[in-house]
CSV table of N, CA, C and O in Angstrom, one decimal:
chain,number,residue,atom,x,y,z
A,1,UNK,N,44.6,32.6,26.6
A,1,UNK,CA,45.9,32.6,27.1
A,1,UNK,C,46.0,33.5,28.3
A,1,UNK,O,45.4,34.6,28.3
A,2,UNK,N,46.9,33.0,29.7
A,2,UNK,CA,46.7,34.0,30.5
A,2,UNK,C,48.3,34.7,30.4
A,2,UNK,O,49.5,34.2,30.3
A,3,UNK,N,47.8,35.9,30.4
A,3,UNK,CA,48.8,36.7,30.3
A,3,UNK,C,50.0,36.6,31.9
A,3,UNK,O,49.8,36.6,33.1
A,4,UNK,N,51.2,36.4,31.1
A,4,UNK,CA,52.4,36.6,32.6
A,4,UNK,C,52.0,37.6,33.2
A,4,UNK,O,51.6,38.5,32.6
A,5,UNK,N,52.1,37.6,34.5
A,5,UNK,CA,52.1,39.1,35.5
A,5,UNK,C,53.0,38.9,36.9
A,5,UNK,O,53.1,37.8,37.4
A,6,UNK,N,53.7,39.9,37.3
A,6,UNK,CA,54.2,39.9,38.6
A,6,UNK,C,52.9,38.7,39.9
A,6,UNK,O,53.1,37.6,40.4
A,7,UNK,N,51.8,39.5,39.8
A,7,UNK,CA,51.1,39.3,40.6
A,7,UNK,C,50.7,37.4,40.4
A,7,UNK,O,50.6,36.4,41.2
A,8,UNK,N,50.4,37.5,38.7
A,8,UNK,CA,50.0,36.0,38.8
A,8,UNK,C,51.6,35.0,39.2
A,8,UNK,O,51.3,34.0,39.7
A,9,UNK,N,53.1,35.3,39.0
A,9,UNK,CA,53.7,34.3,38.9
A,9,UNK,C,54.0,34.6,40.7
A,9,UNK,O,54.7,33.9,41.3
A,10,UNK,N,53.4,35.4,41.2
A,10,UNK,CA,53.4,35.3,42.8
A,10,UNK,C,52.9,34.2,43.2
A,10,UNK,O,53.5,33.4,44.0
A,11,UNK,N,51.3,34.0,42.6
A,11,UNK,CA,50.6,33.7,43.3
A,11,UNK,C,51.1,31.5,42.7
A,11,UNK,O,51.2,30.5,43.3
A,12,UNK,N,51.3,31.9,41.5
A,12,UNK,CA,52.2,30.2,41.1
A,12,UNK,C,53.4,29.5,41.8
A,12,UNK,O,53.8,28.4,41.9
A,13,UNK,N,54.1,31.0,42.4
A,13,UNK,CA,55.4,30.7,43.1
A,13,UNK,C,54.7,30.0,44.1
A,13,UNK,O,54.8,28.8,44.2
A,14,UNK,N,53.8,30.7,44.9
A,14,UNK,CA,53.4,29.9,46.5
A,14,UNK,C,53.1,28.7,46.3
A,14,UNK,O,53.4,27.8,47.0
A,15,UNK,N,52.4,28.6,45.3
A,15,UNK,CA,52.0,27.5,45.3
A,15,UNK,C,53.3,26.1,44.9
A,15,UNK,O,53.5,25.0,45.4
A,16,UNK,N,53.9,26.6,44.2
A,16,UNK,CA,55.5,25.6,44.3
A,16,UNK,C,56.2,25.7,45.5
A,16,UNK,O,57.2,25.0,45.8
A,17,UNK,N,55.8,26.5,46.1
A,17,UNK,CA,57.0,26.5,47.4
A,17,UNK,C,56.2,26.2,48.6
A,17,UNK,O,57.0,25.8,49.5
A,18,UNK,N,54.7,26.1,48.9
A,18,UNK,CA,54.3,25.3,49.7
A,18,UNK,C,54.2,24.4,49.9
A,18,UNK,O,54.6,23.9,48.9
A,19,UNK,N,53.9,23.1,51.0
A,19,UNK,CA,54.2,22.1,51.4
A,19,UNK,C,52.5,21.8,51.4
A,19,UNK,O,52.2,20.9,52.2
A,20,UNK,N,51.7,22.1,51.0
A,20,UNK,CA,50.1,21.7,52.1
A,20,UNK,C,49.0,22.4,50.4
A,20,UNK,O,49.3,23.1,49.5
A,21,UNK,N,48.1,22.0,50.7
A,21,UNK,CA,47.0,23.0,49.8
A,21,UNK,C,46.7,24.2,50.8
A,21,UNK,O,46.9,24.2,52.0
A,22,UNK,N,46.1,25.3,50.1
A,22,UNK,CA,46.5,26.4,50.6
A,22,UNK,C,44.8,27.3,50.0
A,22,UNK,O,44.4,27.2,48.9
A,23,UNK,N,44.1,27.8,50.8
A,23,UNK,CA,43.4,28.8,50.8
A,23,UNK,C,43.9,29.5,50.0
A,23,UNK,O,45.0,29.5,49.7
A,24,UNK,N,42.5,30.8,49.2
A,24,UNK,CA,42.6,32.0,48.6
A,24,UNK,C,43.6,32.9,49.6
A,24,UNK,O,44.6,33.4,49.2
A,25,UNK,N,43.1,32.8,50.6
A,25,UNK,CA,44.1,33.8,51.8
A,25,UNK,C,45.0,33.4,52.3
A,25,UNK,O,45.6,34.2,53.1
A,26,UNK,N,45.2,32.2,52.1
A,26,UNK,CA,46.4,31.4,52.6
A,26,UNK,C,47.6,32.3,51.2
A,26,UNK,O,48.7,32.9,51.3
A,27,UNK,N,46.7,32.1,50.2
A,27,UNK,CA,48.2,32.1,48.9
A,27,UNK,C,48.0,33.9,49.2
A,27,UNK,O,49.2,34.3,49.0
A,28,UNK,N,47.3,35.0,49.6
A,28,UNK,CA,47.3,35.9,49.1
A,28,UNK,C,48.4,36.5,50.2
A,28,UNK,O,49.3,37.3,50.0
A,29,UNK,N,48.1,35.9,51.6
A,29,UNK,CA,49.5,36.2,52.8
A,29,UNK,C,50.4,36.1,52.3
A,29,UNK,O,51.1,37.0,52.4
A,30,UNK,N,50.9,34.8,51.7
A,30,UNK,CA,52.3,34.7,51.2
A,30,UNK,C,53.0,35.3,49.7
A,30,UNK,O,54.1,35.4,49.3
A,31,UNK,N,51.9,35.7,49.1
A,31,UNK,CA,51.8,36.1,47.5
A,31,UNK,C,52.2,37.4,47.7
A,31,UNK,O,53.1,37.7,46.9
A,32,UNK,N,51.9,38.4,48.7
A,32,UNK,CA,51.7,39.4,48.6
A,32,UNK,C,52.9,40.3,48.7
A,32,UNK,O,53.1,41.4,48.2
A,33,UNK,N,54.0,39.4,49.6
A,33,UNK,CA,55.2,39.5,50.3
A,33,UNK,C,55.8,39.7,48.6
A,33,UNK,O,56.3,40.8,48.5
A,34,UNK,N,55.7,39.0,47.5
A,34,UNK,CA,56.1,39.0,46.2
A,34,UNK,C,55.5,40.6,45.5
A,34,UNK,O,56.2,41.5,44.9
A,35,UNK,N,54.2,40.6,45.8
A,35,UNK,CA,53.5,41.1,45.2
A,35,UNK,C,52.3,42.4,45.8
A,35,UNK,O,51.1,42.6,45.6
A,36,UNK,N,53.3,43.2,46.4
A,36,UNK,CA,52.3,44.1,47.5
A,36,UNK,C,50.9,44.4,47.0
A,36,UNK,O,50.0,44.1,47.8
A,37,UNK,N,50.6,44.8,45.9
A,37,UNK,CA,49.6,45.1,45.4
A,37,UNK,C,48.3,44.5,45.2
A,37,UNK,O,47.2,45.1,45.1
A,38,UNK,N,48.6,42.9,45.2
A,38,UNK,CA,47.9,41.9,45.2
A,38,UNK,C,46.6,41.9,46.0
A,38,UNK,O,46.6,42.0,47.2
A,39,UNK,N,45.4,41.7,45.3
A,39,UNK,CA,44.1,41.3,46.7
A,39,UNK,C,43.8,40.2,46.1
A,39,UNK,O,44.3,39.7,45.1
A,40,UNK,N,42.5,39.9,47.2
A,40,UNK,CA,41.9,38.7,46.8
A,40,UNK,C,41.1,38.2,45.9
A,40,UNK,O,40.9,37.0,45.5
A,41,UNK,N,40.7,39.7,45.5
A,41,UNK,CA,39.7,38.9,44.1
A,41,UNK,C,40.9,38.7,43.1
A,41,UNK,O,40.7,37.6,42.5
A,42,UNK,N,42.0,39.1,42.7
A,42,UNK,CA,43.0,38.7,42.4
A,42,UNK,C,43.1,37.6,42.0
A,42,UNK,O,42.9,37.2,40.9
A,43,UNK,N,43.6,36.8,43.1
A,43,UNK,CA,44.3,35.6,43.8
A,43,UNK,C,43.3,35.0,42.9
A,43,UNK,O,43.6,34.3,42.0
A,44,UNK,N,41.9,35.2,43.2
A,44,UNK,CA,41.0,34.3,43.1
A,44,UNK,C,40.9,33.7,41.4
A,44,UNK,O,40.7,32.6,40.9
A,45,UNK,N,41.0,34.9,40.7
A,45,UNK,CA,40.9,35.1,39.4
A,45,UNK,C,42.2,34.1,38.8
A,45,UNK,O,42.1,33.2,38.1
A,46,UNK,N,43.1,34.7,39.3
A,46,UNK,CA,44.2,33.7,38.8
A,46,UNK,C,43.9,32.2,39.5
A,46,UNK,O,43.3,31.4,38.8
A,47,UNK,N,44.3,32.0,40.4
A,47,UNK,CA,43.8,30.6,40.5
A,47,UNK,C,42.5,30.1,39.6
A,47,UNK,O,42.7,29.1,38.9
A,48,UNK,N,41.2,30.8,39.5
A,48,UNK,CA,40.6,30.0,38.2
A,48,UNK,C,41.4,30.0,37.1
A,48,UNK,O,41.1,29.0,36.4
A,49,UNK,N,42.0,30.6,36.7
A,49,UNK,CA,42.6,30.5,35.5
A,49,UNK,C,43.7,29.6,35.4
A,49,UNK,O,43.9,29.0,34.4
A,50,UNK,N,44.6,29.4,36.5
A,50,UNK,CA,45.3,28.0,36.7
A,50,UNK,C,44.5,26.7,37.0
A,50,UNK,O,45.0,25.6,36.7
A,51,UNK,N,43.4,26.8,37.5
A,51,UNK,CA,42.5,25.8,37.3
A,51,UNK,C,42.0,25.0,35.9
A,51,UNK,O,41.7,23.9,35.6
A,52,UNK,N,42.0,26.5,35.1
A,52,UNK,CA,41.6,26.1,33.6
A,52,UNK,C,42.3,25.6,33.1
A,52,UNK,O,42.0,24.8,32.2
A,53,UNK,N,43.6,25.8,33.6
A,53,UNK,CA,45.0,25.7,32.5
A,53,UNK,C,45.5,24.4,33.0
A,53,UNK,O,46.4,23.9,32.4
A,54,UNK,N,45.0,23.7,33.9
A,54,UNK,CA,45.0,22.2,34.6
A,54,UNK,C,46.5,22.4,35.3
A,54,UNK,O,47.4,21.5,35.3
A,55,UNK,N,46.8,23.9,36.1
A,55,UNK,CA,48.0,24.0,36.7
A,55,UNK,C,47.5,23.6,38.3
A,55,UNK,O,48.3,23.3,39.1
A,56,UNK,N,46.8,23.6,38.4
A,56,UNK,CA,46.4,23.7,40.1
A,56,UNK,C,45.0,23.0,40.1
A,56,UNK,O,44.4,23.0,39.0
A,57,UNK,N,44.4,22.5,41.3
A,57,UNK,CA,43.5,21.5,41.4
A,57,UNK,C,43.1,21.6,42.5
A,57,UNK,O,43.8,21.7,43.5
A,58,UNK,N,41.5,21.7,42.4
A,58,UNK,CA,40.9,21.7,43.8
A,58,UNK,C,40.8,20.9,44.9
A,58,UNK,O,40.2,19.8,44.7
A,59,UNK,N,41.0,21.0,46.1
A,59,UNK,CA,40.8,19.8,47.4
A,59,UNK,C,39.7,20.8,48.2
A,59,UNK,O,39.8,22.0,48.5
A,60,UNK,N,38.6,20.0,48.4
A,60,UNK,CA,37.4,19.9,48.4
A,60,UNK,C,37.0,18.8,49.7
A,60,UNK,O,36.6,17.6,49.3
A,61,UNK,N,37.0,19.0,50.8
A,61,UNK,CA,36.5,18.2,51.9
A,61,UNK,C,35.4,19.2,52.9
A,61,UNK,O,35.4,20.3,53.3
A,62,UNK,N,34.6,18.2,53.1
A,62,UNK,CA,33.8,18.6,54.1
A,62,UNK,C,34.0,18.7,55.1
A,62,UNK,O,34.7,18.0,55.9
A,63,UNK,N,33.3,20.5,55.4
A,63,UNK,CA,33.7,20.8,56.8
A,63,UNK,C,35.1,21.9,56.7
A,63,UNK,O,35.7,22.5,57.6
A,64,UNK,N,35.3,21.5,55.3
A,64,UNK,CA,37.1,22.7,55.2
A,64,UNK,C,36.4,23.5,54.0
A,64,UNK,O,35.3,23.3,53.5
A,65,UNK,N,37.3,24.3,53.9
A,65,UNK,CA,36.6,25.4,53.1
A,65,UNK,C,37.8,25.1,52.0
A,65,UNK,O,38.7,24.4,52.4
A,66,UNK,N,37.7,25.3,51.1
A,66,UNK,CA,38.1,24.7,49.0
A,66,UNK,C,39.6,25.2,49.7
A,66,UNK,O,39.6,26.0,50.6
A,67,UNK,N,41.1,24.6,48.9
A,67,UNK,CA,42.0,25.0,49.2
A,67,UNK,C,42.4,24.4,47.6
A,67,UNK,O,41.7,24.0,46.7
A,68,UNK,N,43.5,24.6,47.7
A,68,UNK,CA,44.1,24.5,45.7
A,68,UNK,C,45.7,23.6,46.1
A,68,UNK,O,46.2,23.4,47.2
A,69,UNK,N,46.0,23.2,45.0
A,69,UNK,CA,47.1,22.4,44.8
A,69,UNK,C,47.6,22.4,43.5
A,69,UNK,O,47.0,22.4,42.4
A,70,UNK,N,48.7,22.5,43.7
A,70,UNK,CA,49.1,21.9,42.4
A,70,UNK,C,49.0,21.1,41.5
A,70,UNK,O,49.5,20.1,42.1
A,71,UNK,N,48.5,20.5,40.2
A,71,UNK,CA,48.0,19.6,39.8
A,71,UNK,C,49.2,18.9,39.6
A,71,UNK,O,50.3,19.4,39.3
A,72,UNK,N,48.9,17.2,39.8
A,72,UNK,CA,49.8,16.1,39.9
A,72,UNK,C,49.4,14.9,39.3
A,72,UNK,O,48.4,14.2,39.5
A,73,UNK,N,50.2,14.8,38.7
A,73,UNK,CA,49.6,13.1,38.3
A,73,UNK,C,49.6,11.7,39.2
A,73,UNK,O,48.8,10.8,39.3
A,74,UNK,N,51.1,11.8,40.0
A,74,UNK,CA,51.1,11.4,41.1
A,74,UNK,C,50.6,11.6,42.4
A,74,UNK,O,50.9,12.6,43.1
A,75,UNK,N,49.7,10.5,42.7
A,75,UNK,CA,48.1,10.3,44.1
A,75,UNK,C,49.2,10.7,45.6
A,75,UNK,O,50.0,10.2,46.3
A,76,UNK,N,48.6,11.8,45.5
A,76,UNK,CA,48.7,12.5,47.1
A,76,UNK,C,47.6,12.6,48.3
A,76,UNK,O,46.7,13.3,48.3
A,77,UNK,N,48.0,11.4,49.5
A,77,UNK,CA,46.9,11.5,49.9
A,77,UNK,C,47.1,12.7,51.2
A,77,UNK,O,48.1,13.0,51.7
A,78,UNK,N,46.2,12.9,51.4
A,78,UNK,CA,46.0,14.3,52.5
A,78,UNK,C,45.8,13.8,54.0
A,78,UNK,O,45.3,12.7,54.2
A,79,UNK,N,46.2,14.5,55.0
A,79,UNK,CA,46.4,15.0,56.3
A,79,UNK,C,45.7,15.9,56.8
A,79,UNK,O,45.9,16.6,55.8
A,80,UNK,N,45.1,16.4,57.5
A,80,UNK,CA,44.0,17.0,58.4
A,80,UNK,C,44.5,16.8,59.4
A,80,UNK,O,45.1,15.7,59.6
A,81,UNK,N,44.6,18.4,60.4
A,81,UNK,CA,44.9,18.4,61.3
A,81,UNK,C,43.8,18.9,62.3
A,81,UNK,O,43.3,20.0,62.4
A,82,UNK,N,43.4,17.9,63.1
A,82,UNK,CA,42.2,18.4,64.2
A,82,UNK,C,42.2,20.1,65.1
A,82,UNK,O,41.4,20.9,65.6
A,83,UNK,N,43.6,19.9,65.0
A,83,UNK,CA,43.5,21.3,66.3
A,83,UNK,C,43.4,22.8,65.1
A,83,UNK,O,42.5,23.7,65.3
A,84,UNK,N,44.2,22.7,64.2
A,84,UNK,CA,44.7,23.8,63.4
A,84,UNK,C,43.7,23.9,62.1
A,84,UNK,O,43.6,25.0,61.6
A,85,UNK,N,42.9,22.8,61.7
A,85,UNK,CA,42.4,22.4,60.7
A,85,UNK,C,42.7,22.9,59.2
A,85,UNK,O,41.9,23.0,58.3
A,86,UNK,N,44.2,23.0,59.2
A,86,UNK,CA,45.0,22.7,57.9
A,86,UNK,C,45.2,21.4,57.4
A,86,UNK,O,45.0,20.4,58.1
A,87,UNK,N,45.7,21.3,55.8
A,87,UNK,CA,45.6,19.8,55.3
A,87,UNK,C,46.7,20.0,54.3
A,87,UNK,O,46.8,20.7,53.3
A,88,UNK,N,47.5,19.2,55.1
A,88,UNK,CA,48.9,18.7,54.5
A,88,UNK,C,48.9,17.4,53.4
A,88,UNK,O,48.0,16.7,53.2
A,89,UNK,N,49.8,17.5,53.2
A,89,UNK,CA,50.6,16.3,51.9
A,89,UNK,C,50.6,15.0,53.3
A,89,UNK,O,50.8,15.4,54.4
A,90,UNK,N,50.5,14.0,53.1
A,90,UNK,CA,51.0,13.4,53.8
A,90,UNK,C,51.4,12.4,52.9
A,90,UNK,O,50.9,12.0,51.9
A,91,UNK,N,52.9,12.0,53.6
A,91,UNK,CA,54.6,11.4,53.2
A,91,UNK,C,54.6,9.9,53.0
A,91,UNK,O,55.2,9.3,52.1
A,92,UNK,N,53.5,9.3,54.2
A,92,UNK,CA,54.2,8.2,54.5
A,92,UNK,C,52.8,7.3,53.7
A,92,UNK,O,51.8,7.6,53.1
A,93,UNK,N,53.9,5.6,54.0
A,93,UNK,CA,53.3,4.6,53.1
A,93,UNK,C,52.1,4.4,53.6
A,93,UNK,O,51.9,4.3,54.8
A,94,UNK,N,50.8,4.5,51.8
A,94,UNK,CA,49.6,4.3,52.3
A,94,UNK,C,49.3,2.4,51.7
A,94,UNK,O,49.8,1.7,50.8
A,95,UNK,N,48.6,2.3,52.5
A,95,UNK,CA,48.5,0.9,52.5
A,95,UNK,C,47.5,0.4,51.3
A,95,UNK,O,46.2,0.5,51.3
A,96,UNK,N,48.1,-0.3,50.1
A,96,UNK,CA,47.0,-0.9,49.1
A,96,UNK,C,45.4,-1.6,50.0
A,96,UNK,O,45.2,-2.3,51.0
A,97,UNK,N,44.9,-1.2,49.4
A,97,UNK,CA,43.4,-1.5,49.9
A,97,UNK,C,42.6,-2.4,48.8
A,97,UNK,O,41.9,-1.9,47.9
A,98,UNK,N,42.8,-3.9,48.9
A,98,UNK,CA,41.8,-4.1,47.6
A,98,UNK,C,40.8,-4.1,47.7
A,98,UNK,O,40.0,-4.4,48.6
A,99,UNK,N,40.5,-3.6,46.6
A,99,UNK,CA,38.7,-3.5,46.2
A,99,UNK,C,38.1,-3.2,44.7
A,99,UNK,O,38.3,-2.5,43.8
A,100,UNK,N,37.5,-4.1,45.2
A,100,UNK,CA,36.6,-4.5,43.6
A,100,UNK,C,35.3,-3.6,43.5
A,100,UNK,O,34.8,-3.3,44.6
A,101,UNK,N,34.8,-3.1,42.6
A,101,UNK,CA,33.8,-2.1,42.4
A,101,UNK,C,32.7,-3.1,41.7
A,101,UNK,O,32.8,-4.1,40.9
A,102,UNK,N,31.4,-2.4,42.6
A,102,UNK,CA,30.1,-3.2,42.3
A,102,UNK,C,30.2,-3.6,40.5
A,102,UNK,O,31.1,-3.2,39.9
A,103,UNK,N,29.2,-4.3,39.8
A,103,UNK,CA,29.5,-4.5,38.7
A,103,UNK,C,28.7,-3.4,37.9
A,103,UNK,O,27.6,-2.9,38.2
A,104,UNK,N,29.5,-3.1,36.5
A,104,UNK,CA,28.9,-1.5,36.0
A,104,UNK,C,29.7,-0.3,36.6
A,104,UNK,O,29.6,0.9,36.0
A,105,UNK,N,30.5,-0.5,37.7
A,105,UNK,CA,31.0,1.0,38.0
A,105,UNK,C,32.4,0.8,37.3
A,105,UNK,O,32.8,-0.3,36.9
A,106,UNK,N,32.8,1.5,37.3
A,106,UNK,CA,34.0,2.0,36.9
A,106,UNK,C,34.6,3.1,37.6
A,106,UNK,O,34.1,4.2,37.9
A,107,UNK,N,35.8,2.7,38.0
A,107,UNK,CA,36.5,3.6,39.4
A,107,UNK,C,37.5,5.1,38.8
A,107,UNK,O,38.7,5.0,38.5
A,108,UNK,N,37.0,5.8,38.7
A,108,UNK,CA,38.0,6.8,38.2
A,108,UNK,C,38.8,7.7,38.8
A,108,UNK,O,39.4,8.6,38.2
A,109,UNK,N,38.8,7.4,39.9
A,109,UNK,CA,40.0,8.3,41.0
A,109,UNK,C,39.7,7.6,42.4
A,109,UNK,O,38.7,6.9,42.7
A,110,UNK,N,40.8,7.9,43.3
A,110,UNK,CA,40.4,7.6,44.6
A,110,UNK,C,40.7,8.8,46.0
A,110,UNK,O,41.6,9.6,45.6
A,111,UNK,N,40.4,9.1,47.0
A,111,UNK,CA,40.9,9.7,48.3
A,111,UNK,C,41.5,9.0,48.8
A,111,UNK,O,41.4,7.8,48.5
A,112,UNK,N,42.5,9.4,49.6
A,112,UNK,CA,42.8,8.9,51.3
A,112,UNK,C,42.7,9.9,52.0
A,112,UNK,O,43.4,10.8,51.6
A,113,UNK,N,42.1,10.1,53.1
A,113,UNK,CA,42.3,11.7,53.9
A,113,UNK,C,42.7,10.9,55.5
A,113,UNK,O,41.9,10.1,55.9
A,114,UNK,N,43.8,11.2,56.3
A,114,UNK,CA,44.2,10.5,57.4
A,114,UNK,C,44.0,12.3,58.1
A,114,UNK,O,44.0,13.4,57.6
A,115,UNK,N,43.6,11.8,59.8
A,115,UNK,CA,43.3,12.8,60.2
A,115,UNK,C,44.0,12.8,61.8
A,115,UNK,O,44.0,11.6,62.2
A,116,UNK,N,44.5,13.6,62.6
A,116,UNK,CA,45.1,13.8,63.6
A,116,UNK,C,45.5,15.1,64.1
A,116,UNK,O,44.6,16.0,64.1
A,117,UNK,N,47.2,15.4,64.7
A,117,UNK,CA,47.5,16.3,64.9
A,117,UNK,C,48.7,16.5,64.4
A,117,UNK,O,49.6,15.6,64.3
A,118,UNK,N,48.8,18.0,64.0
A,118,UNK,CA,50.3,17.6,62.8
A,118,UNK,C,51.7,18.2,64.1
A,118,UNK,O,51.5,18.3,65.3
A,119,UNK,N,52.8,18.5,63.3
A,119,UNK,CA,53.7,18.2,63.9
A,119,UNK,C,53.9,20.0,64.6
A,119,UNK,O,54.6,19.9,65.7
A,120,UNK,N,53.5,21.2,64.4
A,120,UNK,CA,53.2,22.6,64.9
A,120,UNK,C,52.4,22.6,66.0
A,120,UNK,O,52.7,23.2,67.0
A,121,UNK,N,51.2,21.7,65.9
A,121,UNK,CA,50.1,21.8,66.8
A,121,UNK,C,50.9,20.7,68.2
A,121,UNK,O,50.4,20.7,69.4
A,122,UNK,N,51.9,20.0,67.8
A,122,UNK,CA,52.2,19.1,68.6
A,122,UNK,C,53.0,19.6,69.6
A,122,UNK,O,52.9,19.4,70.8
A,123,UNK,N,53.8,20.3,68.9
A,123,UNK,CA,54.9,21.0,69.5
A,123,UNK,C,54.2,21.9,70.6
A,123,UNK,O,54.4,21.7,71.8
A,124,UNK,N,53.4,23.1,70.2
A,124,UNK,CA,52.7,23.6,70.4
A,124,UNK,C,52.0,23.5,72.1
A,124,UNK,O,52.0,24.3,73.1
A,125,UNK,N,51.4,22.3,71.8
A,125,UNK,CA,50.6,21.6,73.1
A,125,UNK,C,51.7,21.4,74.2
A,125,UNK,O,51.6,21.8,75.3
A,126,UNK,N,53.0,20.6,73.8
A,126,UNK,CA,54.5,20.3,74.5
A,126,UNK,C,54.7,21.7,75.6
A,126,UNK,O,54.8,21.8,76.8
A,127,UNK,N,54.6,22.5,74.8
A,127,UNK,CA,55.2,24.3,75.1
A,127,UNK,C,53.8,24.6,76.4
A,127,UNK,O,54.1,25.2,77.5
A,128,UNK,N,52.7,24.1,76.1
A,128,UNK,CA,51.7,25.4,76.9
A,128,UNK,C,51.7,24.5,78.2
A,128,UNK,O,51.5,23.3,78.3
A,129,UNK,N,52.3,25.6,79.3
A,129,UNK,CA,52.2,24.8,80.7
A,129,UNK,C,50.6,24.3,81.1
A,129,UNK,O,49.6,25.0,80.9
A,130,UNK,N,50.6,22.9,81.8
A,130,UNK,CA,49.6,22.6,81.9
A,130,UNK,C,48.7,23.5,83.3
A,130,UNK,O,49.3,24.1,84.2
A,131,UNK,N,47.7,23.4,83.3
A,131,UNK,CA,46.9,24.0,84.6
A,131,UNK,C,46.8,23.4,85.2
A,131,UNK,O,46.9,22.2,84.9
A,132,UNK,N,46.6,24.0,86.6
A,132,UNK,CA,46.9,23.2,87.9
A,132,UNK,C,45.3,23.2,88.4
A,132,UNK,O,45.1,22.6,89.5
């Protein structure tokens, strides 16, 4: 059983009040604001332990370093952002894809990862005067 703590229901708050999967230091910047005391082996400990507890769920892409999520039953496919290389929820309709699996496999989950520039980095580029 994990015990309630200031520090662990910080680090569960962020994760309900984020929009995106989020780094150990991602949750520990915003956790901390709850929870001054807070470090990272912390963070880290509690998220395994919400891992255990099938509260939160790993996203795991190559080239990004492990970020956590909330666990969902409902298929969330992910966003990658080239310039910032954060990975958001992304909203919009994903398009059924049929496909049949070789014979003998059996399909037990699937990805979508769509990849571009998100709507910070866009703005962003708008703002920086161009060089002459």
């Amino acid at each position: 059983m994990i015990r309630r703590t200031r520090q662990r229901d910080a680090v569960l708050e962020v994760f309900k009040t984020k929009e995106r999967p989020l780094t150990p230091k991602e949750v520990l910047a915003a956790a901390i604001k709850q929870a001054p005391t807070l470090g990272l082996t912390t963070v880290y400990r509690h998220i395994r332990a919400l891992e255990k507890k099938g509260e939160v769920t790993v996203v795991d892409y190559p080239g990004q370093p492990l970020r956590f999520e909330l666990a969902s039953k409902e298929y969330r496919p992910h966003f990658i952002c080239n310039v910032c290389r954060n990975v958001y929820y992304f909203s919009g309709q994903v398009p059924d894809v049929p496909f049949t699996p070789p014979e003998g496999f059996t399909i037990t989950g699937q990805e979508v990862v769509f990849y571009g520039i998100c709507k910070e980095c866009s703005l962003a580029a708008k703002r920086k005067p161009k060089a002459k």
